[in-house]
Short mmCIF file of C-alpha atoms in Angstrom, two decimals:
data_model
loop_
_atom_site.label_atom_id
_atom_site.label_comp_id
_atom_site.label_asym_id
_atom_site.label_seq_id
_atom_site.Cartn_x
_atom_site.Cartn_y
_atom_site.Cartn_z
CA MET A 158 15.35 -17.42 3.62
CA GLY A 159 17.23 -14.17 3.88
CA VAL A 160 20.70 -13.36 5.10
CA LEU A 161 21.53 -10.37 7.26
CA PHE A 162 25.11 -9.36 7.93
CA GLN A 163 26.15 -7.33 10.97
CA SER A 164 28.61 -5.27 8.99
CA GLY A 165 28.19 -3.96 5.48
CA ALA A 166 28.12 -6.85 3.06
CA LEU A 167 27.37 -4.96 -0.10
CA PHE A 168 29.70 -5.01 -3.05
CA THR A 169 31.01 -1.46 -3.23
CA ASP A 170 31.74 -1.68 -6.95
CA LEU A 171 28.12 -2.67 -7.72
CA ASP A 172 25.15 -0.34 -7.71
CA VAL A 173 22.02 -1.07 -5.63
CA PHE A 174 20.29 -2.92 -8.46
CA GLU A 175 23.27 -5.20 -9.03
CA ASN A 176 23.69 -5.88 -5.29
CA VAL A 177 20.06 -7.01 -5.06
CA ALA A 178 20.30 -9.07 -8.26
CA PHE A 179 23.55 -10.79 -7.29
CA PRO A 180 22.14 -13.59 -5.07
CA LEU A 181 19.38 -14.30 -7.59
CA ARG A 182 21.97 -14.77 -10.31
CA VAL A 183 24.20 -16.95 -8.15
CA HIS A 184 21.59 -19.14 -6.44
CA THR A 185 18.86 -19.49 -9.07
CA GLU A 186 18.54 -20.28 -12.74
CA LEU A 187 15.96 -17.57 -13.34
CA PRO A 188 16.08 -15.79 -16.69
CA GLU A 189 17.61 -12.32 -16.58
CA GLU A 190 14.29 -10.70 -17.48
CA MET A 191 12.63 -12.27 -14.43
CA ILE A 192 15.53 -11.25 -12.19
CA ARG A 193 15.15 -7.70 -13.46
CA ASP A 194 11.42 -7.70 -12.65
CA ILE A 195 11.97 -9.14 -9.16
CA VAL A 196 14.71 -6.64 -8.34
CA LEU A 197 12.58 -3.71 -9.50
CA LEU A 198 9.65 -4.92 -7.36
CA LYS A 199 11.87 -5.30 -4.29
CA LEU A 200 13.46 -1.89 -4.76
CA GLN A 201 10.05 -0.29 -5.25
CA ALA A 202 8.84 -1.93 -2.02
CA VAL A 203 11.59 -0.30 0.04
CA GLY A 204 11.52 3.03 -1.73
#
């Protein structure tokens, strides 16, 4: 399930990679290497 905010809900002090990785770090117990791979795949998908 995804979350969509009406106004900007990005952390301005984090870069794009860190903003995408943030919910994975908070809500899962995935290893950092797997989070890295997932984030890179998602970023590649959206260009």
